[in-house]
Amino acid sequence: MRVGIGYDSHPFAKGRKLILGGVEIPSAKGLAGHSDADAVAHAVTDAILGAAGLGDIGRMFPNDDPQWKNASSIDLLNKAFLKVQQAGFRFVHADVTVILEQPKLAPHLSAMAECLAHALGADSAHISVKAKTNEGMGWIGRGEGIAVMAVATLTGPGGAV
Ligand code: MG
């Protein structure tokens, strides 16, 4: 069994869609970034790549490469997952915590889990997505951006699920 950790953060920006876990969430502002800035997909991607020892999202999809500009990060997660599979690993489980003040994500968490599960060839029962505020503290509390933490477990080559 392998465990990987992923972290991501993005600043809010006006005139951008808010895409989290592949789901477009109604919001006055979205997140700035080279791709669609889906910080949830980015953190999960880093978690599975970390568990497989395959580096990180920035090395696999460099943000100065025009082919990834405005890319769908759920598609990037799926591409990373295919590399993880090719290396002989199987996805078991991911647990995600999104930290932001607004908007409230509770109505969207199950759709995010479904979308992430689809990219990982998994059942959504194997993906946990949670959201919490930062209790008004610091840059997250001021609504300047969001942070996401994720862990993922994989079985190693030859391992049984
Ligand atoms: Mg990112």
PDB file of C-alpha atoms and ligand atoms in Angstrom:
ATOM      1  CA  MET A   1       0.000   0.000   0.000  1.00  0.00           C
ATOM      2  CA  ARG A   2       1.285   3.463  -0.892  1.00  0.00           C
ATOM      3  CA  VAL A   3       0.052   6.784   0.500  1.00  0.00           C
ATOM      4  CA  GLY A   4       0.557  10.122  -1.269  1.00  0.00           C
ATOM      5  CA  ILE A   5      -0.129  13.663  -0.141  1.00  0.00           C
ATOM      6  CA  GLY A   6      -1.126  16.617  -2.307  1.00  0.00           C
ATOM      7  CA  TYR A   7      -1.557  20.310  -1.555  1.00  0.00           C
ATOM      8  CA  ASP A   8      -2.614  23.197  -3.747  1.00  0.00           C
ATOM      9  CA  SER A   9      -3.689  26.798  -3.390  1.00  0.00           C
ATOM     10  CA  HIS A  10      -4.966  29.386  -5.864  1.00  0.00           C
ATOM     11  CA  PRO A  11      -5.946  33.042  -5.505  1.00  0.00           C
ATOM     12  CA  PHE A  12      -9.455  34.171  -6.356  1.00  0.00           C
ATOM     13  CA  ALA A  13      -9.815  36.336  -9.482  1.00  0.00           C
ATOM     14  CA  LYS A  14     -12.760  38.145 -11.016  1.00  0.00           C
ATOM     15  CA  GLY A  15     -13.917  37.056 -14.455  1.00  0.00           C
ATOM     16  CA  ARG A  16     -13.005  33.397 -13.920  1.00  0.00           C
ATOM     17  CA  LYS A  17     -15.240  30.374 -13.423  1.00  0.00           C
ATOM     18  CA  LEU A  18     -14.944  28.505 -10.141  1.00  0.00           C
ATOM     19  CA  ILE A  19     -14.179  24.886 -11.047  1.00  0.00           C
ATOM     20  CA  LEU A  20     -13.519  22.515  -8.154  1.00  0.00           C
ATOM     21  CA  GLY A  21     -13.292  18.749  -8.532  1.00  0.00           C
ATOM     22  CA  GLY A  22     -14.416  19.165 -12.133  1.00  0.00           C
ATOM     23  CA  VAL A  23     -17.677  20.842 -11.080  1.00  0.00           C
ATOM     24  CA  GLU A  24     -18.560  24.425 -11.995  1.00  0.00           C
ATOM     25  CA  ILE A  25     -19.737  26.096  -8.788  1.00  0.00           C
ATOM     26  CA  PRO A  26     -21.863  29.258  -8.833  1.00  0.00           C
ATOM     27  CA  SER A  27     -19.636  32.052  -7.500  1.00  0.00           C
ATOM     28  CA  ALA A  28     -18.972  35.746  -8.078  1.00  0.00           C
ATOM     29  CA  LYS A  29     -15.291  34.935  -8.647  1.00  0.00           C
ATOM     30  CA  GLY A  30     -13.219  31.987  -9.743  1.00  0.00           C
ATOM     31  CA  LEU A  31      -9.588  31.020  -9.311  1.00  0.00           C
ATOM     32  CA  ALA A  32      -6.593  32.393 -11.203  1.00  0.00           C
ATOM     33  CA  GLY A  33      -4.298  29.903 -12.878  1.00  0.00           C
ATOM     34  CA  HIS A  34      -2.756  28.685 -16.133  1.00  0.00           C
ATOM     35  CA  SER A  35      -5.223  25.811 -16.460  1.00  0.00           C
ATOM     36  CA  ASP A  36      -8.833  25.982 -15.240  1.00  0.00           C
ATOM     37  CA  ALA A  37      -7.248  26.402 -11.754  1.00  0.00           C
ATOM     38  CA  ASP A  38      -9.151  23.438 -10.295  1.00  0.00           C
ATOM     39  CA  ALA A  39      -7.199  23.243  -7.035  1.00  0.00           C
ATOM     40  CA  VAL A  40      -9.082  20.104  -5.938  1.00  0.00           C
ATOM     41  CA  ALA A  41      -8.116  18.196  -9.083  1.00  0.00           C
ATOM     42  CA  HIS A  42      -4.534  19.498  -8.722  1.00  0.00           C
ATOM     43  CA  ALA A  43      -4.193  18.321  -5.115  1.00  0.00           C
ATOM     44  CA  VAL A  44      -5.613  14.876  -5.928  1.00  0.00           C
ATOM     45  CA  THR A  45      -3.280  14.626  -8.934  1.00  0.00           C
ATOM     46  CA  ASP A  46      -0.285  15.355  -6.710  1.00  0.00           C
ATOM     47  CA  ALA A  47      -1.531  12.815  -4.151  1.00  0.00           C
ATOM     48  CA  ILE A  48      -1.733   9.956  -6.664  1.00  0.00           C
ATOM     49  CA  LEU A  49       1.569  10.941  -8.323  1.00  0.00           C
ATOM     50  CA  GLY A  50       3.194  11.149  -4.899  1.00  0.00           C
ATOM     51  CA  ALA A  51       1.904   7.718  -3.903  1.00  0.00           C
ATOM     52  CA  ALA A  52       3.283   6.250  -7.139  1.00  0.00           C
ATOM     53  CA  GLY A  53       6.604   8.100  -6.862  1.00  0.00           C
ATOM     54  CA  LEU A  54       5.990   9.767 -10.226  1.00  0.00           C
ATOM     55  CA  GLY A  55       6.823  13.361  -9.312  1.00  0.00           C
ATOM     56  CA  ASP A  56       4.167  16.050  -9.351  1.00  0.00           C
ATOM     57  CA  ILE A  57       1.657  17.819 -11.568  1.00  0.00           C
ATOM     58  CA  GLY A  58       4.044  20.679 -12.403  1.00  0.00           C
ATOM     59  CA  ARG A  59       6.630  18.280 -13.802  1.00  0.00           C
ATOM     60  CA  MET A  60       4.063  16.272 -15.777  1.00  0.00           C
ATOM     61  CA  PHE A  61       2.144  19.293 -17.147  1.00  0.00           C
ATOM     62  CA  PRO A  62       4.477  22.365 -17.028  1.00  0.00           C
ATOM     63  CA  ASN A  63       2.569  25.632 -16.609  1.00  0.00           C
ATOM     64  CA  ASP A  64       4.749  27.338 -19.244  1.00  0.00           C
ATOM     65  CA  ASP A  65       3.627  24.802 -21.845  1.00  0.00           C
ATOM     66  CA  PRO A  66       0.920  26.357 -24.052  1.00  0.00           C
ATOM     67  CA  GLN A  67      -0.772  22.987 -24.590  1.00  0.00           C
ATOM     68  CA  TRP A  68      -1.999  23.070 -20.964  1.00  0.00           C
ATOM     69  CA  LYS A  69      -3.315  26.663 -21.042  1.00  0.00           C
ATOM     70  CA  ASN A  70      -6.955  26.603 -19.852  1.00  0.00           C
ATOM     71  CA  ALA A  71      -6.708  22.806 -19.738  1.00  0.00           C
ATOM     72  CA  SER A  72      -9.407  20.849 -17.942  1.00  0.00           C
ATOM     73  CA  SER A  73      -7.695  19.756 -14.740  1.00  0.00           C
ATOM     74  CA  ILE A  74      -9.991  16.744 -14.480  1.00  0.00           C
ATOM     75  CA  ASP A  75      -8.561  15.651 -17.835  1.00  0.00           C
ATOM     76  CA  LEU A  76      -5.048  16.207 -16.442  1.00  0.00           C
ATOM     77  CA  LEU A  77      -5.971  14.088 -13.402  1.00  0.00           C
ATOM     78  CA  ASN A  78      -7.133  11.322 -15.720  1.00  0.00           C
ATOM     79  CA  LYS A  79      -3.913  11.582 -17.778  1.00  0.00           C
ATOM     80  CA  ALA A  80      -1.843  11.379 -14.579  1.00  0.00           C
ATOM     81  CA  PHE A  81      -3.919   8.417 -13.394  1.00  0.00           C
ATOM     82  CA  LEU A  82      -3.226   6.555 -16.661  1.00  0.00           C
ATOM     83  CA  LYS A  83       0.537   7.022 -16.015  1.00  0.00           C
ATOM     84  CA  VAL A  84       0.033   5.733 -12.466  1.00  0.00           C
ATOM     85  CA  GLN A  85      -1.791   2.685 -13.855  1.00  0.00           C
ATOM     86  CA  GLN A  86       0.919   2.132 -16.474  1.00  0.00           C
ATOM     87  CA  ALA A  87       3.436   2.031 -13.614  1.00  0.00           C
ATOM     88  CA  GLY A  88       1.457  -0.873 -12.162  1.00  0.00           C
ATOM     89  CA  PHE A  89      -0.494   0.865  -9.397  1.00  0.00           C
ATOM     90  CA  ARG A  90      -4.190   0.654  -8.646  1.00  0.00           C
ATOM     91  CA  PHE A  91      -6.230   3.418  -7.056  1.00  0.00           C
ATOM     92  CA  VAL A  92      -7.809   2.580  -3.692  1.00  0.00           C
ATOM     93  CA  HIS A  93      -9.038   5.749  -1.983  1.00  0.00           C
ATOM     94  CA  ALA A  94      -8.649   9.520  -1.734  1.00  0.00           C
ATOM     95  CA  ASP A  95      -9.625  11.937   1.003  1.00  0.00           C
ATOM     96  CA  VAL A  96      -9.782  15.655   0.240  1.00  0.00           C
ATOM     97  CA  THR A  97     -10.238  18.748   2.420  1.00  0.00           C
ATOM     98  CA  VAL A  98     -11.028  22.076   0.744  1.00  0.00           C
ATOM     99  CA  ILE A  99     -10.440  25.162   2.908  1.00  0.00           C
ATOM    100  CA  LEU A 100     -12.298  28.327   1.904  1.00  0.00           C
ATOM    101  CA  GLU A 101     -14.705  30.855   3.356  1.00  0.00           C
ATOM    102  CA  GLN A 102     -17.073  31.255   0.389  1.00  0.00           C
ATOM    103  CA  PRO A 103     -18.960  29.886  -1.434  1.00  0.00           C
ATOM    104  CA  LYS A 104     -20.393  27.033   0.612  1.00  0.00           C
ATOM    105  CA  LEU A 105     -19.478  23.746  -1.054  1.00  0.00           C
ATOM    106  CA  ALA A 106     -21.801  21.374   0.826  1.00  0.00           C
ATOM    107  CA  PRO A 107     -24.363  21.169  -2.040  1.00  0.00           C
ATOM    108  CA  HIS A 108     -21.583  20.258  -4.497  1.00  0.00           C
ATOM    109  CA  LEU A 109     -19.447  17.748  -2.586  1.00  0.00           C
ATOM    110  CA  SER A 110     -21.128  14.617  -3.935  1.00  0.00           C
ATOM    111  CA  ALA A 111     -20.931  15.878  -7.541  1.00  0.00           C
ATOM    112  CA  MET A 112     -17.234  16.626  -7.011  1.00  0.00           C
ATOM    113  CA  ALA A 113     -16.658  13.107  -5.659  1.00  0.00           C
ATOM    114  CA  GLU A 114     -18.487  11.610  -8.674  1.00  0.00           C
ATOM    115  CA  CYS A 115     -16.406  13.653 -11.113  1.00  0.00           C
ATOM    116  CA  LEU A 116     -13.101  12.815  -9.405  1.00  0.00           C
ATOM    117  CA  ALA A 117     -14.107   9.141  -9.237  1.00  0.00           C
ATOM    118  CA  HIS A 118     -14.829   9.108 -12.957  1.00  0.00           C
ATOM    119  CA  ALA A 119     -11.335  10.482 -13.710  1.00  0.00           C
ATOM    120  CA  LEU A 120      -9.834   7.799 -11.465  1.00  0.00           C
ATOM    121  CA  GLY A 121     -11.860   4.891 -12.824  1.00  0.00           C
ATOM    122  CA  ALA A 122     -13.244   4.401  -9.329  1.00  0.00           C
ATOM    123  CA  ASP A 123     -16.548   4.312  -7.501  1.00  0.00           C
ATOM    124  CA  SER A 124     -17.391   7.588  -5.765  1.00  0.00           C
ATOM    125  CA  ALA A 125     -17.635   5.661  -2.489  1.00  0.00           C
ATOM    126  CA  HIS A 126     -13.824   5.592  -2.631  1.00  0.00           C
ATOM    127  CA  ILE A 127     -13.505   9.389  -2.759  1.00  0.00           C
ATOM    128  CA  SER A 128     -14.180  11.605   0.246  1.00  0.00           C
ATOM    129  CA  VAL A 129     -14.501  15.357  -0.300  1.00  0.00           C
ATOM    130  CA  LYS A 130     -14.913  17.673   2.676  1.00  0.00           C
ATOM    131  CA  ALA A 131     -14.995  21.456   3.000  1.00  0.00           C
ATOM    132  CA  LYS A 132     -14.305  23.777   5.910  1.00  0.00           C
ATOM    133  CA  THR A 133     -13.648  27.430   6.536  1.00  0.00           C
ATOM    134  CA  ASN A 134     -10.481  28.865   8.069  1.00  0.00           C
ATOM    135  CA  GLU A 135     -12.585  30.525  10.796  1.00  0.00           C
ATOM    136  CA  GLY A 136     -11.913  33.928   9.215  1.00  0.00           C
ATOM    137  CA  MET A 137      -8.164  33.761   9.829  1.00  0.00           C
ATOM    138  CA  GLY A 138      -5.379  34.786   7.461  1.00  0.00           C
ATOM    139  CA  TRP A 139      -5.479  34.952   3.657  1.00  0.00           C
ATOM    140  CA  ILE A 140      -8.089  32.225   3.395  1.00  0.00           C
ATOM    141  CA  GLY A 141     -10.205  33.953   6.015  1.00  0.00           C
ATOM    142  CA  ARG A 142     -10.018  37.217   4.067  1.00  0.00           C
ATOM    143  CA  GLY A 143     -11.319  35.394   0.991  1.00  0.00           C
ATOM    144  CA  GLU A 144      -8.124  35.901  -1.001  1.00  0.00           C
ATOM    145  CA  GLY A 145      -7.951  32.290  -2.152  1.00  0.00           C
ATOM    146  CA  ILE A 146      -8.450  28.661  -1.286  1.00  0.00           C
ATOM    147  CA  ALA A 147      -6.267  25.768  -0.182  1.00  0.00           C
ATOM    148  CA  VAL A 148      -6.786  22.060  -0.720  1.00  0.00           C
ATOM    149  CA  MET A 149      -5.195  19.070   0.969  1.00  0.00           C
ATOM    150  CA  ALA A 150      -5.547  15.531  -0.346  1.00  0.00           C
ATOM    151  CA  VAL A 151      -4.256  12.088   0.461  1.00  0.00           C
ATOM    152  CA  ALA A 152      -4.545   9.092  -1.825  1.00  0.00           C
ATOM    153  CA  THR A 153      -3.818   5.418  -1.345  1.00  0.00           C
ATOM    154  CA  LEU A 154      -2.727   3.061  -4.110  1.00  0.00           C
ATOM    155  CA  THR A 155      -1.764  -0.570  -4.155  1.00  0.00           C
ATOM    156  CA  GLY A 156       1.709  -1.134  -5.480  1.00  0.00           C
ATOM    157  CA  PRO A 157       2.606  -3.267  -8.466  1.00  0.00           C
ATOM    158  CA  GLY A 158       1.437  -6.801  -7.713  1.00  0.00           C
ATOM    159  CA  GLY A 159      -0.528  -5.672  -4.651  1.00  0.00           C
ATOM    160  CA  ALA A 160      -4.030  -6.891  -3.960  1.00  0.00           C
ATOM    161  CA  VAL A 161      -6.899  -4.481  -3.346  1.00  0.00           C
TER     162      VAL A 161
HETATM  163 MG    MG B   1      -2.829  24.323  -8.929  1.00  0.00          MG
END
